[in-house]
Amino acid sequence: MIWDINLIMLFFAVGDVLLVSTEQFRTAMLQIRKTSVVEGETVAFRCMISAVHREQPNKERNWFHLYKNREKVSSLPEPGGIAAVTFIKEDITKNGTGNYTCMYGNQNPGDVKNISHGPPIYLNVQESQYSLMLQLDQQSAMEGMDVSFKCMIPVELRDAIQKDGFFDLYKNGSIVDSQPVPKGLPAVTFSIKKVNKSDTGNYTCVYGKEKIENSANNKRSRPVYLDVTECLTSPTTSAKSQQNNSTESYGLGNDIRIFLSLGILLVLSGIVGEDFYSRQRKHHGEDTNG
């Protein structure tokens, strides 16, 4: 009889523990805008609790926990007055594929694999066809300037690359330049000196052994666009033009000043001459009368 009582007490004690565990960690609803994405995209996991749980008063601040295949990925505290959070995963990779669930409870859930996580949402991450990174130092350049393209292999793909491959730079499907893999960092820089209008176009970096841009055995980057604008007047030409205009204006001003000076001299000479002749005539008249 004593054993029966102990078993009953143990049963209720275990029941209380399970009840506390399930109350501390409630199943939350999870929403994903797209369940199929491509590597490099940003995925937003929206996690929220039901309206019933929102009405229950909480003495302590609770947390949301995001799981993938029942392994915790991330945790965020519950915002004040908002019974939902959004987990952001930027530049997601292929290993992000899996079943995602969300839970709501205290800050340190510990091992809760055996607690109900609710219906999972399966996220499928597809491998991107673009496996290289191509960066252009300036997307818009004027004729006569130098531009540089930096092509590199991402860290997560460096172990699987072909060691004897080449980096090739293409413009609108035609090869522009080629470089072997350097011994150090698996990245190269392509430079174009004194670009002109014909260098405008879409550039792509390709890595591999085959000299074919779209070969299945090669890795390639997203295209980047270079816009080369025409240079109408160079600074030297502009400076010379201003200097010539200034010289011409100065010469014209001198001619006008000389012309005006001569005119004034002629007028003054006429006045002086007329006054001299008037005095001579007057003096001559006085001598005759005397």
Steps between C-alpha positions, in 0.01 A plus 500: 500500500788734583655429158169584330488837678863575401429408138197727493701789649780442251251497213355837602850644553606399149176640364567833670850514348369428151226758546752764605726412205222527244370823657846659495546423129192554290469419134509810284385550143765543231458673164740520203418709195676261257571133574740467205790744463837524329835529677584859586141608563369642828237294683266642766355256757194656667430340840188584706292362782127432491239745623425276804857526625507875439219553752684310775698737727876439511706606801829452316613595153480198268705406196441358154723214383548394137588134430618316191458122511441537877835672550488858628610757242433832667315673785342843538324666797132578472455868409289703737135494394567286191454124533710425191855529370674461162820301460705624202747269323710688245699335221352161577698199371412147386537358851211724606259241358290328767187493719454817704288544813456769761452490878408754765626490858777608733849606395678167555288213365774236531426164339137518384516251211224289650255789540252563223630755250183524294475447124837566333555705185744356249738748339676393179818692414611445141863532396571823318632490146721795597794369704750786460505857622579778250548857624547812288677796660276749315195418292510829310825632351602766248713431196870494584455371856625165639257242644559178698298178536571282804394136466516260795381159616285509818647342813248215512596384147880528516556139611316359198664708224728368229854603589614529136211707369494851355306818571352643180332838457226518237320799352167428331609137445847577357815434702693813601781369722617182676715436809613180678411431863752678727679306773352704781144631514280345223418838349627711210467858380433585136590855398397694189716804431356814343152368428302629205137494396532150348586354844140552616320168567427208734806331649512148647777311680538127428720247679596158366701319234269547203502822297122498472303751705190284559675163539345280772850425634582866565403733782380846411391828655200721463548755218600855589438794268765756409380830352766709323394856420656713229737777607395810300781738602819420678625730780809598290289598200265698721787688661654585161165620371455729799854635457442572129172675572666709767786596263258594223291711736811675630625577143161637397492723807845641418397583141195690623703694755765597239231611255330715762832654606584597142157652455539709815848618388363605162219696664739671741741580215217658303395715796859615569560575130178700470587700810852572363368623164237714674768675705717552188214663309413725795861610539533572131185716504633709786830568317316617189280742692797647683 
